[in-house]
PDB file of C-alpha atoms in Angstrom:
ATOM      1  CA  UNK A   1     -49.245 232.362  -4.497  1.00  0.00           C
ATOM      2  CA  UNK A   2     -49.871 235.409  -6.644  1.00  0.00           C
ATOM      3  CA  UNK A   3     -47.104 237.322  -4.863  1.00  0.00           C
ATOM      4  CA  UNK A   4     -44.765 234.364  -5.310  1.00  0.00           C
ATOM      5  CA  UNK A   5     -45.567 234.306  -9.038  1.00  0.00           C
ATOM      6  CA  UNK A   6     -44.925 238.045  -9.390  1.00  0.00           C
ATOM      7  CA  UNK A   7     -41.659 237.759  -7.469  1.00  0.00           C
ATOM      8  CA  UNK A   8     -40.560 234.808  -9.593  1.00  0.00           C
ATOM      9  CA  UNK A   9     -41.480 236.635 -12.796  1.00  0.00           C
ATOM     10  CA  UNK A  10     -39.506 239.721 -11.752  1.00  0.00           C
ATOM     11  CA  UNK A  11     -36.453 237.658 -10.806  1.00  0.00           C
ATOM     12  CA  UNK A  12     -36.608 235.680 -14.056  1.00  0.00           C
ATOM     13  CA  UNK A  13     -36.713 238.913 -16.022  1.00  0.00           C
ATOM     14  CA  UNK A  14     -33.683 240.179 -14.090  1.00  0.00           C
ATOM     15  CA  UNK A  15     -31.792 236.987 -14.976  1.00  0.00           C
ATOM     16  CA  UNK A  16     -32.790 237.053 -18.655  1.00  0.00           C
ATOM     17  CA  UNK A  17     -30.076 236.686 -21.295  1.00  0.00           C
ATOM     18  CA  UNK A  18     -27.487 235.712 -18.685  1.00  0.00           C
ATOM     19  CA  UNK A  19     -26.640 239.310 -17.761  1.00  0.00           C
ATOM     20  CA  UNK A  20     -26.322 238.549 -14.038  1.00  0.00           C
ATOM     21  CA  UNK A  21     -24.288 235.399 -14.656  1.00  0.00           C
ATOM     22  CA  UNK A  22     -21.866 237.142 -16.983  1.00  0.00           C
ATOM     23  CA  UNK A  23     -21.350 240.125 -14.670  1.00  0.00           C
ATOM     24  CA  UNK A  24     -21.321 238.433 -11.264  1.00  0.00           C
ATOM     25  CA  UNK A  25     -17.646 237.289 -11.414  1.00  0.00           C
ATOM     26  CA  UNK A  26     -16.541 240.850 -12.178  1.00  0.00           C
ATOM     27  CA  UNK A  27     -18.790 242.195  -9.423  1.00  0.00           C
ATOM     28  CA  UNK A  28     -17.197 239.849  -6.883  1.00  0.00           C
ATOM     29  CA  UNK A  29     -13.703 240.943  -7.899  1.00  0.00           C
ATOM     30  CA  UNK A  30     -14.742 244.597  -7.690  1.00  0.00           C
ATOM     31  CA  UNK A  31     -16.179 244.038  -4.208  1.00  0.00           C
ATOM     32  CA  UNK A  32     -12.883 242.565  -2.993  1.00  0.00           C
ATOM     33  CA  UNK A  33     -10.876 245.470  -4.437  1.00  0.00           C
ATOM     34  CA  UNK A  34     -13.182 248.210  -3.152  1.00  0.00           C
ATOM     35  CA  UNK A  35     -13.851 246.523   0.198  1.00  0.00           C
ATOM     36  CA  UNK A  36     -10.151 246.022   0.853  1.00  0.00           C
ATOM     37  CA  UNK A  37      -9.437 249.671   0.014  1.00  0.00           C
ATOM     38  CA  UNK A  38     -12.116 250.814   2.454  1.00  0.00           C
ATOM     39  CA  UNK A  39     -10.814 248.470   5.166  1.00  0.00           C
ATOM     40  CA  UNK A  40      -7.186 249.528   4.722  1.00  0.00           C
ATOM     41  CA  UNK A  41      -8.216 253.197   4.810  1.00  0.00           C
ATOM     42  CA  UNK A  42     -10.232 252.744   8.032  1.00  0.00           C
ATOM     43  CA  UNK A  43     -13.300 254.049   6.200  1.00  0.00           C
ATOM     44  CA  UNK A  44     -15.654 251.258   7.312  1.00  0.00           C
ATOM     45  CA  UNK A  45     -18.246 252.177   9.963  1.00  0.00           C
ATOM     46  CA  UNK A  46     -18.846 250.031  13.023  1.00  0.00           C
ATOM     47  CA  UNK A  47     -21.824 247.744  12.420  1.00  0.00           C
ATOM     48  CA  UNK A  48     -23.042 244.423  13.885  1.00  0.00           C
ATOM     49  CA  UNK A  49     -21.625 242.711  10.767  1.00  0.00           C
ATOM     50  CA  UNK A  50     -18.095 243.261  12.128  1.00  0.00           C
ATOM     51  CA  UNK A  51     -18.911 240.706  14.839  1.00  0.00           C
ATOM     52  CA  UNK A  52     -18.324 237.140  13.633  1.00  0.00           C
ATOM     53  CA  UNK A  53     -21.204 236.014  15.838  1.00  0.00           C
ATOM     54  CA  UNK A  54     -23.815 237.925  13.850  1.00  0.00           C
ATOM     55  CA  UNK A  55     -26.821 235.710  12.918  1.00  0.00           C
ATOM     56  CA  UNK A  56     -26.190 235.714   9.153  1.00  0.00           C
ATOM     57  CA  UNK A  57     -22.652 234.466   9.677  1.00  0.00           C
ATOM     58  CA  UNK A  58     -23.553 231.876  12.309  1.00  0.00           C
ATOM     59  CA  UNK A  59     -26.705 230.432  10.746  1.00  0.00           C
ATOM     60  CA  UNK A  60     -25.978 230.904   7.045  1.00  0.00           C
ATOM     61  CA  UNK A  61     -22.334 231.446   6.092  1.00  0.00           C
ATOM     62  CA  UNK A  62     -20.921 228.859   8.495  1.00  0.00           C
ATOM     63  CA  UNK A  63     -23.089 226.259   6.744  1.00  0.00           C
ATOM     64  CA  UNK A  64     -23.177 227.941   3.320  1.00  0.00           C
ATOM     65  CA  UNK A  65     -22.555 224.763   1.366  1.00  0.00           C
ATOM     66  CA  UNK A  66     -25.346 222.930   3.228  1.00  0.00           C
ATOM     67  CA  UNK A  67     -27.862 225.698   2.357  1.00  0.00           C
ATOM     68  CA  UNK A  68     -26.722 225.693  -1.268  1.00  0.00           C
ATOM     69  CA  UNK A  69     -26.722 221.892  -1.537  1.00  0.00           C
ATOM     70  CA  UNK A  70     -30.146 221.244  -0.046  1.00  0.00           C
ATOM     71  CA  UNK A  71     -31.908 223.960  -2.054  1.00  0.00           C
ATOM     72  CA  UNK A  72     -30.240 223.047  -5.335  1.00  0.00           C
ATOM     73  CA  UNK A  73     -30.922 219.320  -4.880  1.00  0.00           C
ATOM     74  CA  UNK A  74     -34.721 219.442  -5.387  1.00  0.00           C
ATOM     75  CA  UNK A  75     -34.471 222.321  -7.874  1.00  0.00           C
ATOM     76  CA  UNK A  76     -32.058 220.467 -10.183  1.00  0.00           C
ATOM     77  CA  UNK A  77     -34.026 217.221  -9.868  1.00  0.00           C
ATOM     78  CA  UNK A  78     -37.431 218.717 -10.656  1.00  0.00           C
ATOM     79  CA  UNK A  79     -36.368 221.113 -13.409  1.00  0.00           C
ATOM     80  CA  UNK A  80     -34.124 218.587 -15.184  1.00  0.00           C
ATOM     81  CA  UNK A  81     -36.836 215.931 -15.238  1.00  0.00           C
ATOM     82  CA  UNK A  82     -39.485 218.409 -16.346  1.00  0.00           C
ATOM     83  CA  UNK A  83     -37.248 219.798 -19.077  1.00  0.00           C
ATOM     84  CA  UNK A  84     -36.473 216.328 -20.445  1.00  0.00           C
ATOM     85  CA  UNK A  85     -40.168 215.422 -20.368  1.00  0.00           C
ATOM     86  CA  UNK A  86     -41.449 218.655 -21.915  1.00  0.00           C
ATOM     87  CA  UNK A  87     -38.940 218.510 -24.786  1.00  0.00           C
ATOM     88  CA  UNK A  88     -39.586 214.783 -25.368  1.00  0.00           C
ATOM     89  CA  UNK A  89     -35.855 214.175 -25.119  1.00  0.00           C
ATOM     90  CA  UNK A  90     -35.982 210.872 -23.258  1.00  0.00           C
ATOM     91  CA  UNK A  91     -38.319 208.260 -21.849  1.00  0.00           C
ATOM     92  CA  UNK A  92     -38.950 208.036 -18.080  1.00  0.00           C
ATOM     93  CA  UNK A  93     -35.920 205.816 -17.402  1.00  0.00           C
ATOM     94  CA  UNK A  94     -33.457 207.942 -19.366  1.00  0.00           C
ATOM     95  CA  UNK A  95     -34.955 211.097 -17.876  1.00  0.00           C
ATOM     96  CA  UNK A  96     -34.192 209.782 -14.395  1.00  0.00           C
ATOM     97  CA  UNK A  97     -30.647 208.953 -15.489  1.00  0.00           C
ATOM     98  CA  UNK A  98     -30.330 212.489 -16.816  1.00  0.00           C
ATOM     99  CA  UNK A  99     -31.503 213.821 -13.440  1.00  0.00           C
ATOM    100  CA  UNK A 100     -28.905 211.701 -11.629  1.00  0.00           C
ATOM    101  CA  UNK A 101     -26.222 212.905 -14.007  1.00  0.00           C
ATOM    102  CA  UNK A 102     -27.088 216.544 -13.364  1.00  0.00           C
ATOM    103  CA  UNK A 103     -27.301 215.962  -9.614  1.00  0.00           C
ATOM    104  CA  UNK A 104     -23.725 214.704  -9.712  1.00  0.00           C
ATOM    105  CA  UNK A 105     -22.777 218.402 -10.107  1.00  0.00           C
ATOM    106  CA  UNK A 106     -23.584 218.670  -6.389  1.00  0.00           C
ATOM    107  CA  UNK A 107     -21.116 215.872  -5.642  1.00  0.00           C
ATOM    108  CA  UNK A 108     -18.509 217.749  -7.667  1.00  0.00           C
ATOM    109  CA  UNK A 109     -19.318 220.903  -5.693  1.00  0.00           C
ATOM    110  CA  UNK A 110     -18.995 219.004  -2.417  1.00  0.00           C
ATOM    111  CA  UNK A 111     -15.593 217.678  -3.490  1.00  0.00           C
ATOM    112  CA  UNK A 112     -14.468 221.189  -4.485  1.00  0.00           C
ATOM    113  CA  UNK A 113     -15.605 222.563  -1.113  1.00  0.00           C
ATOM    114  CA  UNK A 114     -13.931 219.761   0.865  1.00  0.00           C
ATOM    115  CA  UNK A 115     -10.612 219.826  -1.012  1.00  0.00           C
ATOM    116  CA  UNK A 116     -10.279 223.608  -1.046  1.00  0.00           C
ATOM    117  CA  UNK A 117     -11.147 224.125   2.618  1.00  0.00           C
ATOM    118  CA  UNK A 118      -8.743 221.332   3.551  1.00  0.00           C
ATOM    119  CA  UNK A 119      -6.046 223.049   1.493  1.00  0.00           C
ATOM    120  CA  UNK A 120      -6.728 226.370   3.248  1.00  0.00           C
ATOM    121  CA  UNK A 121      -6.355 224.718   6.663  1.00  0.00           C
ATOM    122  CA  UNK A 122      -3.123 223.037   5.539  1.00  0.00           C
ATOM    123  CA  UNK A 123      -1.636 226.344   4.337  1.00  0.00           C
ATOM    124  CA  UNK A 124      -2.596 228.138   7.563  1.00  0.00           C
ATOM    125  CA  UNK A 125      -1.063 225.389   9.693  1.00  0.00           C
ATOM    126  CA  UNK A 126       2.063 225.303   7.534  1.00  0.00           C
ATOM    127  CA  UNK A 127       2.677 229.049   7.680  1.00  0.00           C
ATOM    128  CA  UNK A 128       1.498 229.785  11.219  1.00  0.00           C
ATOM    129  CA  UNK A 129       3.093 230.313  14.605  1.00  0.00           C
ATOM    130  CA  UNK A 130       1.378 230.349  17.979  1.00  0.00           C
ATOM    131  CA  UNK A 131       1.481 233.279  20.387  1.00  0.00           C
ATOM    132  CA  UNK A 132       0.677 232.386  23.990  1.00  0.00           C
ATOM    133  CA  UNK A 133       0.737 234.247  27.289  1.00  0.00           C
ATOM    134  CA  UNK A 134       2.870 231.637  29.076  1.00  0.00           C
ATOM    135  CA  UNK A 135       5.455 232.535  31.730  1.00  0.00           C
ATOM    136  CA  UNK A 136       8.967 233.338  30.546  1.00  0.00           C
ATOM    137  CA  UNK A 137      10.413 230.602  32.816  1.00  0.00           C
ATOM    138  CA  UNK A 138       8.320 227.940  31.108  1.00  0.00           C
ATOM    139  CA  UNK A 139       9.887 226.073  28.144  1.00  0.00           C
ATOM    140  CA  UNK A 140       8.570 227.304  24.771  1.00  0.00           C
ATOM    141  CA  UNK A 141       6.254 224.741  23.228  1.00  0.00           C
ATOM    142  CA  UNK A 142       6.032 224.188  19.491  1.00  0.00           C
ATOM    143  CA  UNK A 143       2.525 223.890  18.059  1.00  0.00           C
ATOM    144  CA  UNK A 144       1.853 221.991  14.860  1.00  0.00           C
ATOM    145  CA  UNK A 145      -1.688 223.170  14.215  1.00  0.00           C
ATOM    146  CA  UNK A 146      -4.041 226.054  14.882  1.00  0.00           C
ATOM    147  CA  UNK A 147      -6.269 223.730  16.907  1.00  0.00           C
ATOM    148  CA  UNK A 148      -3.448 222.831  19.311  1.00  0.00           C
ATOM    149  CA  UNK A 149      -2.650 226.520  19.731  1.00  0.00           C
ATOM    150  CA  UNK A 150      -6.252 227.409  20.542  1.00  0.00           C
ATOM    151  CA  UNK A 151      -6.453 224.586  23.080  1.00  0.00           C
ATOM    152  CA  UNK A 152      -3.753 226.425  25.073  1.00  0.00           C
ATOM    153  CA  UNK A 153      -5.611 229.741  24.645  1.00  0.00           C
ATOM    154  CA  UNK A 154      -3.043 230.936  22.124  1.00  0.00           C
ATOM    155  CA  UNK A 155      -3.386 233.067  19.007  1.00  0.00           C
ATOM    156  CA  UNK A 156      -2.383 231.443  15.717  1.00  0.00           C
ATOM    157  CA  UNK A 157      -0.801 233.740  13.142  1.00  0.00           C
ATOM    158  CA  UNK A 158      -0.707 232.156   9.689  1.00  0.00           C
ATOM    159  CA  UNK A 159      -1.669 232.869   6.104  1.00  0.00           C
ATOM    160  CA  UNK A 160      -5.447 232.463   6.353  1.00  0.00           C
ATOM    161  CA  UNK A 161      -6.845 232.221   2.815  1.00  0.00           C
ATOM    162  CA  UNK A 162     -10.406 233.548   3.017  1.00  0.00           C
ATOM    163  CA  UNK A 163     -12.703 230.542   3.026  1.00  0.00           C
ATOM    164  CA  UNK A 164     -15.665 232.922   3.022  1.00  0.00           C
ATOM    165  CA  UNK A 165     -14.529 234.623  -0.190  1.00  0.00           C
ATOM    166  CA  UNK A 166     -13.943 231.236  -1.816  1.00  0.00           C
ATOM    167  CA  UNK A 167     -17.159 229.514  -0.772  1.00  0.00           C
ATOM    168  CA  UNK A 168     -19.565 232.439  -1.095  1.00  0.00           C
ATOM    169  CA  UNK A 169     -18.323 233.277  -4.585  1.00  0.00           C
ATOM    170  CA  UNK A 170     -18.456 229.630  -5.680  1.00  0.00           C
ATOM    171  CA  UNK A 171     -21.945 229.065  -4.236  1.00  0.00           C
ATOM    172  CA  UNK A 172     -23.354 232.253  -5.772  1.00  0.00           C
ATOM    173  CA  UNK A 173     -21.957 231.451  -9.226  1.00  0.00           C
ATOM    174  CA  UNK A 174     -23.103 227.840  -9.045  1.00  0.00           C
ATOM    175  CA  UNK A 175     -26.657 228.875  -8.168  1.00  0.00           C
ATOM    176  CA  UNK A 176     -26.731 231.360 -11.054  1.00  0.00           C
ATOM    177  CA  UNK A 177     -25.633 228.630 -13.451  1.00  0.00           C
ATOM    178  CA  UNK A 178     -28.230 226.148 -12.244  1.00  0.00           C
ATOM    179  CA  UNK A 179     -31.229 228.506 -12.252  1.00  0.00           C
ATOM    180  CA  UNK A 180     -30.431 229.219 -15.925  1.00  0.00           C
ATOM    181  CA  UNK A 181     -32.491 226.105 -16.703  1.00  0.00           C
ATOM    182  CA  UNK A 182     -35.585 228.312 -16.429  1.00  0.00           C
ATOM    183  CA  UNK A 183     -34.529 230.074 -19.609  1.00  0.00           C
ATOM    184  CA  UNK A 184     -35.636 227.044 -21.598  1.00  0.00           C
ATOM    185  CA  UNK A 185     -38.334 225.453 -19.438  1.00  0.00           C
ATOM    186  CA  UNK A 186     -42.081 225.695 -20.011  1.00  0.00           C
ATOM    187  CA  UNK A 187     -44.391 224.883 -17.111  1.00  0.00           C
ATOM    188  CA  UNK A 188     -48.173 225.199 -17.096  1.00  0.00           C
ATOM    189  CA  UNK A 189     -49.236 228.457 -15.446  1.00  0.00           C
ATOM    190  CA  UNK A 190     -51.738 226.735 -13.125  1.00  0.00           C
ATOM    191  CA  UNK A 191     -49.798 223.592 -12.240  1.00  0.00           C
ATOM    192  CA  UNK A 192     -48.641 222.773  -8.711  1.00  0.00           C
ATOM    193  CA  UNK A 193     -45.213 222.006 -10.140  1.00  0.00           C
ATOM    194  CA  UNK A 194     -44.847 225.642 -11.179  1.00  0.00           C
ATOM    195  CA  UNK A 195     -45.474 226.692  -7.554  1.00  0.00           C
ATOM    196  CA  UNK A 196     -42.766 224.289  -6.358  1.00  0.00           C
ATOM    197  CA  UNK A 197     -40.278 225.500  -8.975  1.00  0.00           C
ATOM    198  CA  UNK A 198     -41.080 229.151  -8.261  1.00  0.00           C
ATOM    199  CA  UNK A 199     -40.657 228.621  -4.508  1.00  0.00           C
ATOM    200  CA  UNK A 200     -37.264 226.967  -4.963  1.00  0.00           C
ATOM    201  CA  UNK A 201     -36.185 229.546  -7.535  1.00  0.00           C
ATOM    202  CA  UNK A 202     -37.104 232.530  -5.361  1.00  0.00           C
ATOM    203  CA  UNK A 203     -35.418 230.894  -2.345  1.00  0.00           C
ATOM    204  CA  UNK A 204     -32.231 230.326  -4.339  1.00  0.00           C
ATOM    205  CA  UNK A 205     -32.217 233.918  -5.590  1.00  0.00           C
ATOM    206  CA  UNK A 206     -32.588 235.313  -2.069  1.00  0.00           C
ATOM    207  CA  UNK A 207     -29.911 232.912  -0.841  1.00  0.00           C
ATOM    208  CA  UNK A 208     -27.594 234.266  -3.544  1.00  0.00           C
ATOM    209  CA  UNK A 209     -28.316 237.810  -2.351  1.00  0.00           C
ATOM    210  CA  UNK A 210     -27.308 236.752   1.179  1.00  0.00           C
ATOM    211  CA  UNK A 211     -24.086 235.207  -0.162  1.00  0.00           C
ATOM    212  CA  UNK A 212     -23.167 238.363  -2.087  1.00  0.00           C
ATOM    213  CA  UNK A 213     -24.004 240.581   0.908  1.00  0.00           C
ATOM    214  CA  UNK A 214     -21.908 238.462   3.259  1.00  0.00           C
ATOM    215  CA  UNK A 215     -19.145 238.430   0.659  1.00  0.00           C
ATOM    216  CA  UNK A 216     -19.236 242.234   0.850  1.00  0.00           C
ATOM    217  CA  UNK A 217     -19.074 242.114   4.661  1.00  0.00           C
ATOM    218  CA  UNK A 218     -16.051 239.814   4.481  1.00  0.00           C
ATOM    219  CA  UNK A 219     -14.350 242.185   2.029  1.00  0.00           C
ATOM    220  CA  UNK A 220     -14.778 245.254   4.232  1.00  0.00           C
ATOM    221  CA  UNK A 221     -14.274 243.761   7.709  1.00  0.00           C
ATOM    222  CA  UNK A 222     -12.022 240.683   7.603  1.00  0.00           C
ATOM    223  CA  UNK A 223      -8.758 239.292   6.213  1.00  0.00           C
ATOM    224  CA  UNK A 224      -5.895 240.928   4.371  1.00  0.00           C
ATOM    225  CA  UNK A 225      -6.237 241.803   0.701  1.00  0.00           C
ATOM    226  CA  UNK A 226      -3.987 238.940  -0.435  1.00  0.00           C
ATOM    227  CA  UNK A 227      -6.017 236.416   1.562  1.00  0.00           C
ATOM    228  CA  UNK A 228      -9.291 237.662   0.097  1.00  0.00           C
ATOM    229  CA  UNK A 229      -8.165 237.958  -3.502  1.00  0.00           C
ATOM    230  CA  UNK A 230      -6.676 234.450  -3.393  1.00  0.00           C
ATOM    231  CA  UNK A 231      -9.900 233.089  -1.899  1.00  0.00           C
ATOM    232  CA  UNK A 232     -12.133 234.627  -4.555  1.00  0.00           C
ATOM    233  CA  UNK A 233      -9.754 233.648  -7.379  1.00  0.00           C
ATOM    234  CA  UNK A 234      -9.914 230.025  -6.218  1.00  0.00           C
ATOM    235  CA  UNK A 235     -13.715 230.269  -6.110  1.00  0.00           C
ATOM    236  CA  UNK A 236     -13.835 231.742  -9.621  1.00  0.00           C
ATOM    237  CA  UNK A 237     -11.389 229.118 -10.883  1.00  0.00           C
ATOM    238  CA  UNK A 238     -13.534 226.306  -9.451  1.00  0.00           C
ATOM    239  CA  UNK A 239     -16.631 227.748 -11.160  1.00  0.00           C
ATOM    240  CA  UNK A 240     -14.862 228.368 -14.472  1.00  0.00           C
ATOM    241  CA  UNK A 241     -13.145 224.977 -14.475  1.00  0.00           C
ATOM    242  CA  UNK A 242     -16.452 223.166 -14.025  1.00  0.00           C
ATOM    243  CA  UNK A 243     -19.216 225.173 -15.736  1.00  0.00           C
ATOM    244  CA  UNK A 244     -17.124 226.793 -18.448  1.00  0.00           C
ATOM    245  CA  UNK A 245     -14.809 223.877 -19.243  1.00  0.00           C
ATOM    246  CA  UNK A 246     -15.407 220.411 -17.797  1.00  0.00           C
ATOM    247  CA  UNK A 247     -19.237 220.436 -17.956  1.00  0.00           C
ATOM    248  CA  UNK A 248     -19.024 221.064 -21.712  1.00  0.00           C
ATOM    249  CA  UNK A 249     -17.388 217.642 -22.111  1.00  0.00           C
ATOM    250  CA  UNK A 250     -19.355 214.415 -22.742  1.00  0.00           C
ATOM    251  CA  UNK A 251     -18.177 212.684 -19.547  1.00  0.00           C
ATOM    252  CA  UNK A 252     -19.319 215.230 -16.990  1.00  0.00           C
ATOM    253  CA  UNK A 253     -22.455 216.221 -15.060  1.00  0.00           C
ATOM    254  CA  UNK A 254     -23.260 218.505 -18.002  1.00  0.00           C
ATOM    255  CA  UNK A 255     -24.826 221.946 -18.037  1.00  0.00           C
ATOM    256  CA  UNK A 256     -28.478 222.770 -17.373  1.00  0.00           C
ATOM    257  CA  UNK A 257     -30.706 222.663 -20.469  1.00  0.00           C
ATOM    258  CA  UNK A 258     -29.498 219.351 -21.850  1.00  0.00           C
ATOM    259  CA  UNK A 259     -25.799 220.249 -21.910  1.00  0.00           C
ATOM    260  CA  UNK A 260     -26.411 223.352 -24.032  1.00  0.00           C
ATOM    261  CA  UNK A 261     -23.765 226.094 -23.882  1.00  0.00           C
ATOM    262  CA  UNK A 262     -24.773 229.363 -22.272  1.00  0.00           C
ATOM    263  CA  UNK A 263     -24.662 231.337 -25.529  1.00  0.00           C
ATOM    264  CA  UNK A 264     -27.301 229.157 -27.197  1.00  0.00           C
ATOM    265  CA  UNK A 265     -29.905 229.142 -24.418  1.00  0.00           C
ATOM    266  CA  UNK A 266     -33.249 230.826 -25.055  1.00  0.00           C
ATOM    267  CA  UNK A 267     -35.391 232.547 -22.503  1.00  0.00           C
ATOM    268  CA  UNK A 268     -38.865 231.107 -22.986  1.00  0.00           C
ATOM    269  CA  UNK A 269     -40.097 230.103 -19.547  1.00  0.00           C
ATOM    270  CA  UNK A 270     -43.844 230.971 -19.720  1.00  0.00           C
ATOM    271  CA  UNK A 271     -43.859 234.404 -18.142  1.00  0.00           C
TER     272      UNK A 271
END
């Protein structure tokens, strides 16, 4: 527990004053630019990360939204309720309603993920053609979707907007926004709740590190530059449209820390 506390304290200090949150979007854009330059110049060494079947890609990135959702769910619930209680903002009933309102940000995130990935699939199907190894005497078949092409062992060539660049950037930015609640939350040093919050917080921070690392791997090993830059721009737009615009409005899930804008948050989580 002592190591967990030290790790949590170090990570909270690193996130103080929103420096990571304010710089992360620019870091992601820089990674795409630099990674694409390295890839196009054949300057990237052969590593296991080039293989799409590497464990991080299979067990984390392929289900990135599930990891993000199920770790943020208890974190948002516990920290929102504790914040409302510690600041005497609401009674128990209204505090629960506040928790449900903040948790609706996860429903918004799920909708963003579902709509955007569906759009990416639509664009790839719309722009793609299938290359098969069929005999020349056989009539040429037209394929409507990538799935139909793969069923005949074909290769689908379409404009494949990078879903990894979109989702990993969106998940990383969303986590950074949500853990900002610790900047204004006081929890007793010896309480079991602090251990729970620290455990979730440290897990979310390490998950974000995995997302950024895998974002880097995507930038240097996969997709064309246009596919990657469009993917990350959609991810950044989804984050900006929610946390920097819509969540500032009254009828929205709201921001962490009782709908307080980022610039007015104070870092006073008992260190």
